Amino acid sequence: MDHGMTEQLNVQQMAQRLMTADNILILCHKNPDGDTIGCGSALYCALKALDKNVAVLCSDAIPNRYAFTNAHMFKGEFEPQTVVAVDVASVQLFGENNGMTQFSRHVDLCIDHHAGNSGYADFTLLNGSAAAAAELLYEVINAMGVAITPHIADCLYTGLATDTGCFRFSSTTANTHIVAAKLIEAGCHVEELNTLLFDTKPRERMEAERIARNHLEYYLDGRCALIYLTRDEIEQSGVDPADLEELTSLPVSIEGVKVGLTLRQQPGGSYRISVRTAKGVDACAIARRLGGGGHSRAAGCELLGNLENAKNAILAEVEAELDAPQEEA
Amino acid sequence: MDHGMTEQLNVQQMAQRLMTADNILILCHKNPDGDTIGCGSALYCALKALDKNVAVLCSDAIPNRYAFTNAHMFKGEFEPQTVVAVDVASVQLFGENNGMTQFSRHVDLCIDHHAGNSGYADFTLLNGSAAAAAELLYEVINAMGVAITPHIADCLYTGLATDTGCFRFSSTTANTHIVAAKLIEAGCHVEELNTLLFDTKPRERMEAERIARNHLEYYLDGRCALIYLTRDEIEQSGVDPADLEELTSLPVSIEGVKVGLTLRQQPGGSYRISVRTAKGVDACAIARRLGGGGHSRAAGCELLGNLENAKNAILAEVEAELDAPQEEA
Ligand SMILES: [Mn+2]
Ligand SMILES: [Mn+2]
């Protein structure tokens, strides 16, 4: 993996650089998730505790469910001297709104857990085996000698829990649980956060899921399951399209299913296809054949044409992959 | 809380009694869940490692998804001298099949985490703040000096994860996460287990959920949401009724909903009503008015009569509770 011209730092070195900096601007990635926002807010509080000028910048609006993190958003109140990115794997992910491009051109520090981090920052703390950037940032804040307040713990727990599907995803390690324990001991509101993050779904989301479940279809002797939503259905349900991400894990969760497909019609009429696979089946190989890409268990592609064409095209590739001779491990 | 005539033991004392025992029969509760089976299997392995005669007994069959725990079920191959119950709160929960009543009459040892444990055993290790009996049993096996093998870790992780909804329920504490970390370090197959326990649903379960979601209704200005399944629908879907438990958490997970109701028609025609509430609303108070009971956030009752009657009766009590003047905290 090429990590560009960046210099790799360890936790102590990153803490040292943050402690000697001031007028610090923290950058989150676009379409912000719980990890980038939780880290932005936690680092904001930690640096504020050290009496520094600090603010957070994000190209997109902070979703309501993360409003409680209450980060101070940058409004030009100081001249940023140190720019630090949290949970951002590459420059493209900064986005272009809210004056982002002015600052994302030159990033001083980066704290990240994406193994593919492009190395765009001058100095990077990267740990690809951390389940969330928050898992790493917890160590950095400790190394800065700043107390983990209940609010900082809430922000870091949000990053840790959302990036792991509440400790369910395969990225979860012993250290992830150890950090969760430390955050609970530090006073994070684990009960309220779990309800907010995992058990609170908008009505519109429920309606879209109802429609998608009514469209559940099985193929290839039950080895493939497929759901879909047309543009009309998405619009009639009133769902925020960002809230549909989670649906993509539904078809592959059915017993016996090796490949789960979710087809969502885009505003232009094309179908965005999310491919999720059971262990041992390569999602990326399927998506790549149709011009897409991704990871081994989660990949995607986009197909022009109507629903029937899109289904037939993707199902043909699923069948080819499932019936391909298995490579030696 | 009355804990009967039992003598309370600490972890060391329980470990000591197990180490000096032999010809040990481990009892699980009826309708076995991941905690009672995980504990039964883990304790079986630990005692086997100490070269003891040991077997497990359960009144009901072990569900397929827990078959991997592979406990040796009792077939009369030795004369039990010490009977130990795991995760069983009261004598009624032993059930009456598989020759259970012969042994549940006199229980020597009990390891449990239900605060309301009735104290039926001669000696009890009880910790009501443990999220699972497995959290406690982990300490006992350590105190016995038995190594936590990967298989023992798998069994204990199963108990811990299933009883907490994968670390989501309010019973999850810092210690729950610490034990999870130790089990992962001991080699438990966390990725495979999470897939098996939380992301593998039978087709029949999907079909029943589809039907229930099509029946979603809102009441009382959206403060109450209700789903239902008639007997015909349950039978047509082919779902194992035990697999419908999880559905009861669906209605209350909708934004703005304070009381979630799930009505399931029973073989006799009556409706079993599950009441789930948001924090601050007393589910037990609602269920009690109709002859039921339960906990503050999860309760239930059973009503004779047709669907409309059952709906009207429970909705009247929900309205009364939601509109009742709030008591001082
Ligand atoms: Mn992340
Ligand atoms: Mn239990």
XYZ file of C-alpha atoms and ligand atoms in Angstrom:
660
model
C 0.000 0.000 0.000
C 1.374 3.401 -0.994
C 1.050 5.842 1.862
C 2.358 8.848 -0.091
C 4.962 11.145 1.380
C 3.555 11.182 4.881
C 5.676 10.556 7.962
C 4.202 7.906 10.267
C 3.883 8.859 13.941
C 3.149 6.737 16.980
C 0.568 7.668 19.614
C 3.082 9.565 21.798
C 4.422 11.556 18.865
C 0.928 12.498 17.665
C -0.020 13.582 21.200
C 3.156 15.665 21.386
C 2.446 17.466 18.104
C -1.129 18.252 19.162
C 0.025 19.559 22.543
C 2.497 21.984 20.997
C 0.001 23.212 18.363
C -2.608 25.988 18.612
C -5.347 27.465 16.397
C -6.271 23.954 15.369
C -8.849 23.081 12.738
C -10.211 19.508 12.859
C -11.506 18.105 9.560
C -14.140 15.342 9.292
C -15.037 13.389 6.160
C -18.079 14.172 4.005
C -21.334 12.261 4.614
C -20.177 12.220 8.224
C -20.639 9.060 10.302
C -20.439 8.479 14.041
C -16.715 7.823 13.991
C -15.555 10.967 12.205
C -17.983 13.182 14.171
C -17.342 11.441 17.476
C -13.590 11.879 16.955
C -13.949 15.481 15.840
C -15.998 16.341 18.927
C -13.808 14.378 21.357
C -10.600 15.916 20.031
C -12.228 19.359 20.130
C -13.043 18.906 23.844
C -9.591 17.540 24.648
C -7.802 20.451 22.974
C -10.210 22.947 24.549
C -9.272 21.481 27.943
C -5.691 22.511 27.071
C -6.942 26.092 26.428
C -6.373 26.038 22.694
C -8.271 27.747 19.901
C -9.954 24.865 18.108
C -12.957 24.170 15.872
C -14.361 21.412 13.645
C -15.128 21.599 9.919
C -17.223 19.207 7.842
C -18.335 19.535 4.249
C -21.823 18.234 5.056
C -24.329 18.905 7.823
C -24.040 16.848 11.027
C -26.937 14.329 11.160
C -29.425 14.965 13.958
C -28.607 11.787 15.839
C -25.053 13.064 16.389
C -26.090 16.592 17.411
C -25.433 15.704 21.071
C -21.686 15.577 20.376
C -22.037 19.345 20.170
C -18.748 20.105 18.442
C -17.967 23.750 17.884
C -18.148 24.206 14.093
C -15.609 26.547 12.476
C -16.920 29.995 11.567
C -13.656 31.763 10.713
C -13.091 32.940 14.281
C -9.345 32.240 14.167
C -6.641 31.695 11.575
C -5.986 27.905 11.469
C -2.305 27.078 11.902
C -2.579 23.311 12.316
C -5.049 21.223 10.332
C -5.806 17.717 11.653
C -8.020 15.135 9.925
C -9.830 12.351 11.806
C -11.106 9.132 10.164
C -10.411 10.450 6.621
C -8.733 7.934 4.285
C -8.102 10.195 1.271
C -8.383 13.798 0.080
C -11.474 13.088 -2.043
C -13.396 12.218 1.126
C -13.170 15.755 2.537
C -15.874 17.034 0.167
C -16.121 20.568 -1.145
C -18.753 22.477 0.840
C -18.541 24.860 3.798
C -15.196 26.196 2.604
C -13.543 22.817 3.039
C -11.274 22.996 -0.019
C -9.419 25.978 1.423
C -8.124 23.776 4.269
C -8.096 20.222 2.886
C -5.358 21.180 0.389
C -2.735 21.001 3.115
C -3.343 18.736 6.080
C -0.705 18.666 8.824
C -1.874 15.719 10.945
C -4.066 12.696 10.331
C -5.442 10.110 12.774
C -6.990 7.184 10.902
C -7.741 3.453 10.895
C -8.262 2.806 7.155
C -5.500 0.493 5.955
C -5.691 2.185 2.552
C -5.045 5.706 3.877
C -3.412 7.566 0.960
C -0.863 9.406 3.098
C -2.064 12.909 2.145
C -1.081 14.486 5.507
C 2.405 15.608 6.570
C 2.234 13.317 9.626
C -0.063 10.324 10.104
C -1.011 8.095 13.002
C -2.402 5.040 11.215
C -3.513 1.732 12.709
C -5.399 -0.445 10.289
C -6.319 -2.965 12.957
C -8.202 -0.386 15.050
C -11.940 -0.931 14.603
C -12.562 2.826 14.640
C -10.513 6.011 14.605
C -12.051 6.563 18.057
C -10.206 3.484 19.341
C -6.923 5.191 18.374
C -7.939 8.671 19.480
C -8.686 7.310 22.952
C -4.973 6.480 23.267
C -3.944 9.880 21.906
C -6.114 11.812 24.373
C -4.721 9.709 27.221
C -1.184 10.427 26.011
C -2.021 14.147 26.000
C -2.735 13.826 29.717
C -6.305 15.092 29.287
C -8.958 13.491 31.498
C -11.616 11.495 29.637
C -14.763 13.373 30.729
C -18.170 11.690 30.416
C -18.806 13.811 27.314
C -15.514 12.856 25.658
C -16.351 9.239 26.540
C -19.790 9.625 24.893
C -18.178 10.945 21.693
C -15.541 8.201 21.526
C -18.086 5.473 22.358
C -20.222 6.755 19.479
C -17.315 6.269 17.075
C -16.432 2.866 18.451
C -19.991 1.522 18.528
C -21.170 2.838 15.149
C -18.090 1.674 13.211
C -18.473 -1.854 14.644
C -22.274 -2.215 14.403
C -22.232 -2.325 18.217
C -19.278 -4.740 18.466
C -20.731 -7.121 15.859
C -18.509 -6.580 12.805
C -15.376 -8.624 12.174
C -13.197 -5.557 12.849
C -14.016 -5.878 16.578
C -10.969 -6.980 18.586
C -10.140 -7.525 22.233
C -8.758 -3.984 22.318
C -12.068 -2.598 21.005
C -13.823 -4.128 24.016
C -11.097 -2.923 26.388
C -11.540 0.669 25.179
C -15.336 0.318 25.466
C -14.871 -0.779 29.083
C -12.634 2.239 29.804
C -15.196 4.607 28.253
C -18.005 3.138 30.345
C -15.821 3.504 33.440
C -15.222 7.123 32.421
C -18.971 7.714 32.601
C -20.267 7.406 29.050
C -24.062 7.090 28.831
C -23.986 3.665 27.266
C -27.688 2.846 27.683
C -28.944 6.097 26.158
C -26.341 5.974 23.376
C -27.209 2.414 22.359
C -30.892 3.358 22.188
C -30.127 6.476 20.147
C -27.634 4.843 17.794
C -29.148 1.394 17.264
C -32.780 1.369 18.349
C -34.249 4.603 16.969
C -35.470 4.454 13.384
C -37.511 7.148 11.603
C -40.997 6.130 10.423
C -39.945 6.792 6.836
C -37.102 4.313 7.211
C -39.553 1.708 8.516
C -41.827 2.301 5.524
C -38.977 1.943 3.012
C -37.851 -1.266 4.708
C -41.415 -2.627 4.612
C -41.550 -2.080 0.851
C -38.096 -3.575 0.284
C -38.997 -6.678 2.313
C -42.116 -7.144 0.209
C -39.783 -7.293 -2.809
C -37.593 -10.057 -1.355
C -36.710 -12.620 -4.025
C -34.582 -15.771 -3.902
C -32.403 -17.008 -6.745
C -29.885 -19.773 -7.488
C -31.402 -22.363 -5.156
C -31.596 -19.867 -2.311
C -27.896 -19.033 -2.465
C -28.748 -15.495 -3.566
C -31.386 -13.148 -2.081
C -32.349 -9.808 -3.591
C -34.343 -6.772 -2.479
C -34.959 -3.560 -4.403
C -36.458 -0.098 -4.150
C -37.516 1.935 -7.186
C -37.089 5.711 -7.196
C -40.847 6.170 -6.805
C -40.887 3.918 -3.760
C -37.961 5.719 -2.153
C -39.631 9.068 -2.725
C -43.074 7.932 -1.583
C -41.637 6.553 1.659
C -39.980 9.898 2.371
C -36.846 8.148 3.633
C -33.507 9.937 3.746
C -31.484 7.859 1.224
C -28.558 7.845 3.700
C -30.805 5.857 6.063
C -31.009 3.013 3.518
C -27.364 1.975 3.858
C -28.151 -0.433 6.684
C -30.719 -2.290 4.522
C -27.919 -3.650 2.369
C -26.975 -6.145 5.090
C -30.486 -7.656 5.140
C -30.503 -10.174 2.238
C -27.187 -11.817 3.173
C -28.411 -12.325 6.755
C -30.868 -15.001 5.603
C -29.923 -18.594 6.336
C -28.284 -20.303 3.367
C -27.738 -17.079 1.429
C -24.192 -16.614 0.124
C -24.761 -13.397 -1.845
C -27.185 -10.637 -0.801
C -28.125 -7.973 -3.342
C -29.795 -4.613 -2.724
C -30.849 -2.585 -5.773
C -31.685 1.084 -5.239
C -32.789 3.224 -8.167
C -30.891 6.517 -8.315
C -32.378 9.924 -9.229
C -31.112 9.519 -12.820
C -32.878 6.154 -13.201
C -29.866 3.845 -12.981
C -29.689 1.108 -10.343
C -27.074 1.178 -7.628
C -26.359 -2.417 -6.602
C -24.903 -3.319 -3.204
C -23.312 -6.772 -3.017
C -22.815 -8.406 0.400
C -21.384 -11.888 0.737
C -20.947 -14.647 3.276
C -17.404 -15.559 4.288
C -15.533 -17.170 1.415
C -17.438 -15.501 -1.447
C -15.731 -12.533 -3.103
C -18.148 -9.582 -3.373
C -15.541 -7.437 -5.083
C -15.027 -9.983 -7.865
C -18.750 -9.867 -8.635
C -18.973 -6.075 -8.641
C -15.753 -5.639 -10.613
C -17.132 -7.570 -13.581
C -19.781 -4.852 -13.910
C -17.388 -1.942 -13.523
C -17.713 -1.590 -9.748
C -15.456 -2.433 -6.821
C -15.129 -2.597 -3.062
C -14.051 -5.040 -0.391
C -14.148 -8.826 -0.196
C -17.459 -8.996 1.700
C -19.048 -5.649 0.663
C -18.870 -4.187 -2.833
C -21.048 -2.332 -5.322
C -21.649 -1.225 -8.882
C -24.132 0.889 -10.830
C -26.095 -0.281 -13.873
C -28.067 1.698 -16.441
C -31.306 0.306 -17.814
C -34.494 -0.954 -16.223
C -34.950 -3.154 -13.182
C -35.182 -6.419 -15.133
C -31.964 -5.714 -17.017
C -30.136 -4.763 -13.846
C -31.326 -7.921 -12.066
C -30.373 -10.184 -14.950
C -26.935 -8.637 -15.333
C -25.981 -8.905 -11.672
C -27.513 -12.369 -11.214
C -25.464 -13.687 -14.129
C -22.273 -12.492 -12.425
C -23.350 -13.886 -9.051
C -23.963 -17.268 -10.662
C -20.587 -17.178 -12.421
C -18.829 -16.403 -9.130
C -20.724 -18.982 -7.058
C -20.127 -21.701 -9.628
C -16.490 -20.782 -10.273
C -13.991 -23.427 -9.172
C -12.776 -22.416 -5.712
C -9.199 -21.241 -5.578
C -6.868 -22.948 -3.156
C -6.664 -21.067 0.124
C -35.930 -9.992 47.771
C -36.390 -13.356 49.476
C -33.623 -15.727 48.473
C -35.026 -18.700 50.360
C -32.813 -20.843 52.560
C -29.806 -20.845 50.244
C -26.309 -20.008 51.447
C -24.594 -17.368 49.302
C -21.109 -18.213 48.051
C -18.473 -16.029 46.456
C -16.569 -16.987 43.312
C -13.720 -18.679 45.212
C -16.086 -20.709 47.365
C -18.113 -21.859 44.346
C -14.928 -22.855 42.526
C -13.800 -24.788 45.609
C -17.076 -26.729 45.868
C -16.968 -27.628 42.172
C -13.350 -28.783 42.422
C -14.087 -31.142 45.296
C -17.219 -32.580 43.636
C -17.542 -35.455 41.160
C -20.341 -37.139 39.170
C -21.733 -33.716 38.430
C -24.997 -33.041 36.602
C -25.402 -29.528 35.139
C -28.989 -28.301 34.724
C -30.063 -25.669 32.168
C -33.412 -23.866 32.082
C -36.250 -24.857 29.744
C -36.622 -23.064 26.371
C -32.836 -22.850 26.521
C -31.112 -19.645 25.420
C -27.474 -18.924 24.583
C -26.569 -18.105 28.177
C -27.846 -21.261 29.875
C -26.484 -23.507 27.090
C -23.215 -21.618 26.768
C -22.701 -21.904 30.531
C -23.713 -25.565 30.608
C -21.242 -26.416 27.850
C -18.404 -24.266 29.234
C -18.760 -25.718 32.729
C -18.944 -29.222 31.256
C -15.604 -28.682 29.471
C -13.975 -27.127 32.529
C -14.992 -30.020 34.797
C -13.995 -32.555 32.135
C -10.547 -30.922 32.096
C -10.384 -31.825 35.805
C -11.166 -35.475 34.891
C -14.608 -35.531 36.455
C -17.732 -37.414 35.422
C -20.033 -34.675 34.184
C -23.023 -34.193 31.855
C -25.664 -31.593 30.998
C -29.444 -31.917 31.267
C -32.108 -29.695 29.714
C -35.860 -30.211 29.602
C -36.073 -29.033 25.983
C -34.033 -29.712 22.872
C -30.959 -27.552 22.221
C -31.714 -25.158 19.307
C -29.636 -25.806 16.184
C -27.745 -22.554 16.376
C -26.226 -23.635 19.699
C -25.370 -27.163 18.549
C -21.703 -26.147 18.159
C -21.390 -25.851 21.965
C -21.509 -29.641 21.800
C -22.250 -30.332 25.463
C -22.424 -33.947 26.487
C -26.104 -34.528 27.348
C -26.885 -36.814 30.301
C -27.964 -40.346 29.407
C -27.835 -41.958 32.842
C -24.194 -43.010 32.463
C -23.339 -42.148 36.074
C -25.136 -41.574 39.369
C -25.230 -37.770 39.881
C -23.864 -36.775 43.290
C -23.724 -33.000 42.783
C -26.392 -31.091 40.840
C -25.470 -27.575 39.642
C -27.853 -25.158 37.877
C -26.642 -22.397 35.532
C -28.710 -19.294 34.636
C -31.864 -20.697 36.284
C -33.792 -18.196 38.448
C -36.422 -20.517 39.940
C -37.489 -24.168 40.113
C -40.390 -23.660 37.680
C -37.874 -22.783 34.941
C -36.312 -26.254 34.917
C -39.239 -27.719 32.984
C -40.418 -31.296 33.219
C -39.127 -33.268 30.227
C -36.105 -35.532 29.731
C -36.300 -36.766 33.314
C -35.596 -33.305 34.680
C -37.920 -33.484 37.701
C -35.917 -36.322 39.192
C -32.937 -33.982 39.615
C -34.415 -30.474 39.884
C -36.050 -31.373 43.220
C -32.736 -30.999 45.018
C -30.143 -28.655 43.554
C -26.803 -28.385 45.344
C -25.199 -25.447 43.562
C -26.517 -22.530 41.494
C -24.636 -19.926 39.433
C -26.988 -17.136 38.341
C -27.355 -13.444 37.496
C -31.122 -12.956 37.971
C -31.654 -10.555 40.871
C -34.913 -12.355 41.649
C -33.303 -15.815 42.031
C -35.589 -17.684 44.443
C -32.779 -19.333 46.407
C -33.844 -22.915 45.627
C -30.289 -24.328 45.739
C -28.291 -25.257 48.839
C -25.489 -22.893 47.779
C -25.776 -19.981 45.338
C -23.330 -17.701 43.558
C -25.567 -14.771 42.597
C -24.560 -11.479 41.007
C -27.510 -9.468 39.758
C -25.283 -6.919 38.074
C -23.662 -9.489 35.801
C -25.102 -9.138 32.306
C -25.070 -12.914 31.825
C -24.419 -15.994 33.915
C -21.478 -16.498 31.534
C -19.884 -13.307 32.877
C -19.863 -14.895 36.339
C -18.917 -18.381 35.187
C -15.827 -16.930 33.491
C -14.574 -15.926 36.957
C -15.462 -19.316 38.430
C -13.570 -21.253 35.752
C -10.561 -18.997 36.267
C -10.763 -19.576 40.007
C -10.822 -23.333 39.347
C -7.443 -22.916 37.654
C -8.742 -24.364 34.383
C -7.380 -22.815 31.168
C -9.983 -21.023 29.032
C -9.673 -22.988 25.778
C -10.952 -21.480 22.529
C -14.025 -23.724 22.817
C -14.782 -22.680 26.393
C -14.327 -19.073 25.232
C -16.800 -19.676 22.372
C -19.397 -21.036 24.815
C -18.973 -18.184 27.306
C -18.977 -15.545 24.545
C -22.253 -17.020 23.288
C -23.827 -16.479 26.711
C -22.422 -12.985 27.085
C -23.345 -11.815 23.590
C -26.843 -13.309 23.390
C -27.949 -12.076 26.831
C -26.850 -8.515 25.961
C -28.096 -8.332 22.352
C -24.418 -8.091 21.368
C -23.512 -5.540 24.066
C -26.522 -3.304 23.290
C -28.852 -3.861 26.262
C -28.715 -1.703 29.376
C -27.351 -4.630 31.404
C -23.990 -4.221 29.600
C -21.304 -2.916 31.959
C -17.592 -2.196 31.774
C -16.979 -5.676 33.198
C -19.067 -7.254 30.412
C -16.696 -5.711 27.860
C -13.627 -6.700 29.899
C -14.751 -10.346 29.921
C -15.497 -10.161 26.173
C -11.940 -8.913 25.616
C -10.515 -11.789 27.684
C -12.575 -14.337 25.726
C -11.368 -12.934 22.403
C -7.801 -13.075 23.697
C -8.466 -16.702 24.678
C -9.247 -17.456 21.035
C -13.033 -17.322 20.735
C -14.253 -17.197 17.111
C -15.890 -13.820 17.479
C -16.520 -13.159 13.775
C -18.163 -16.529 13.089
C -20.152 -16.375 16.337
C -21.526 -12.902 15.644
C -22.608 -14.021 12.174
C -24.238 -17.160 13.551
C -25.922 -15.503 16.535
C -26.989 -12.152 15.087
C -26.888 -12.244 11.298
C -28.422 -15.594 10.357
C -32.207 -15.640 10.132
C -34.319 -18.503 8.751
C -36.427 -17.710 5.671
C -39.571 -18.448 7.682
C -38.558 -15.816 10.229
C -38.103 -13.283 7.407
C -41.552 -14.098 6.039
C -43.229 -13.696 9.443
C -41.461 -10.378 9.942
C -42.583 -9.211 6.499
C -46.198 -9.901 7.383
C -45.912 -8.259 10.799
C -44.352 -5.130 9.278
C -47.233 -4.907 6.802
C -49.517 -4.761 9.860
C -47.683 -1.835 11.482
C -50.148 0.676 12.926
C -49.612 3.932 14.818
C -51.848 5.186 17.634
C -52.036 8.022 20.147
C -50.315 10.625 17.953
C -47.509 8.232 17.102
C -46.633 7.575 20.742
C -47.744 3.957 20.360
C -46.892 1.552 17.526
C -48.437 -1.896 17.121
C -47.730 -4.983 15.031
C -49.591 -8.290 15.080
C -49.574 -11.813 13.704
C -52.661 -14.009 13.580
C -52.373 -17.749 14.133
C -52.971 -18.393 10.431
C -50.157 -16.031 9.494
C -47.736 -17.609 11.946
C -48.569 -21.062 10.619
C -48.437 -20.050 6.955
C -45.017 -18.488 7.418
C -43.722 -21.704 8.956
C -41.758 -19.759 11.572
C -40.663 -21.376 14.830
C -42.671 -19.299 17.368
C -39.506 -19.020 19.519
C -37.929 -17.072 16.656
C -40.585 -14.347 17.020
C -39.327 -13.105 20.406
C -36.953 -10.629 18.797
C -39.797 -9.012 16.829
C -41.195 -7.584 20.047
C -38.466 -4.947 20.126
C -39.417 -3.611 16.683
C -42.348 -1.212 17.336
C -40.648 0.633 20.219
C -37.549 1.214 18.065
C -39.457 3.721 15.901
C -38.678 7.378 16.469
C -41.190 9.057 18.766
C -42.753 5.801 19.941
C -43.044 5.458 23.724
C -44.929 2.157 23.829
C -44.413 -0.678 21.321
C -46.983 -3.498 21.203
C -46.659 -6.913 19.558
C -49.768 -9.127 19.439
C -49.272 -12.798 18.645
C -52.277 -15.098 18.441
C -51.762 -18.295 20.444
C -52.852 -21.808 19.408
C -55.986 -21.464 21.557
C -56.996 -18.226 19.823
C -56.111 -15.746 22.571
C -53.663 -12.901 21.930
C -50.337 -12.737 23.728
C -49.368 -9.081 23.985
C -45.755 -7.965 24.455
C -45.332 -4.435 25.795
C -41.997 -2.654 25.298
C -41.470 0.920 26.455
C -39.052 3.794 26.084
C -37.186 4.917 29.190
C -39.536 6.536 31.695
C -42.704 4.647 30.683
C -43.705 1.711 32.896
C -44.452 -1.363 30.753
C -45.284 -3.442 33.809
C -47.961 -0.974 34.953
C -49.683 -1.319 31.564
C -49.554 -5.125 31.514
C -50.588 -5.459 35.156
C -53.907 -3.708 34.544
C -54.792 -6.575 32.188
C -53.635 -9.335 34.507
C -50.071 -9.561 33.191
C -46.687 -8.500 34.548
C -42.994 -8.173 33.865
C -40.260 -5.578 34.075
C -40.285 -1.781 33.786
C -39.361 -1.730 30.087
C -40.585 -5.184 28.966
C -43.840 -6.772 30.121
C -46.712 -8.836 28.780
C -50.259 -10.095 29.185
C -52.672 -12.419 27.405
C -56.173 -11.468 26.266
C -59.068 -13.625 25.134
C -61.350 -12.440 22.336
C -60.721 -11.316 18.784
C -58.021 -9.026 17.438
C -60.115 -5.842 17.595
C -61.056 -6.461 21.235
C -57.462 -7.183 22.191
C -56.225 -4.040 20.436
C -58.869 -1.843 22.034
C -58.240 -3.218 25.511
C -54.462 -2.775 25.448
C -54.604 0.621 23.715
C -56.948 1.937 26.422
C -54.408 0.986 29.087
C -51.514 2.430 27.078
C -53.390 5.716 26.775
C -54.170 5.747 30.495
C -50.518 5.183 31.346
C -49.150 7.735 28.867
C -51.612 10.386 30.027
C -51.216 9.636 33.736
C -49.639 12.460 35.737
C -45.928 11.645 36.017
C -44.778 10.646 39.464
C -41.906 12.553 40.973
C -38.589 10.819 40.323
Mn -14.020 5.053 11.014
Mn -28.840 -15.323 31.464
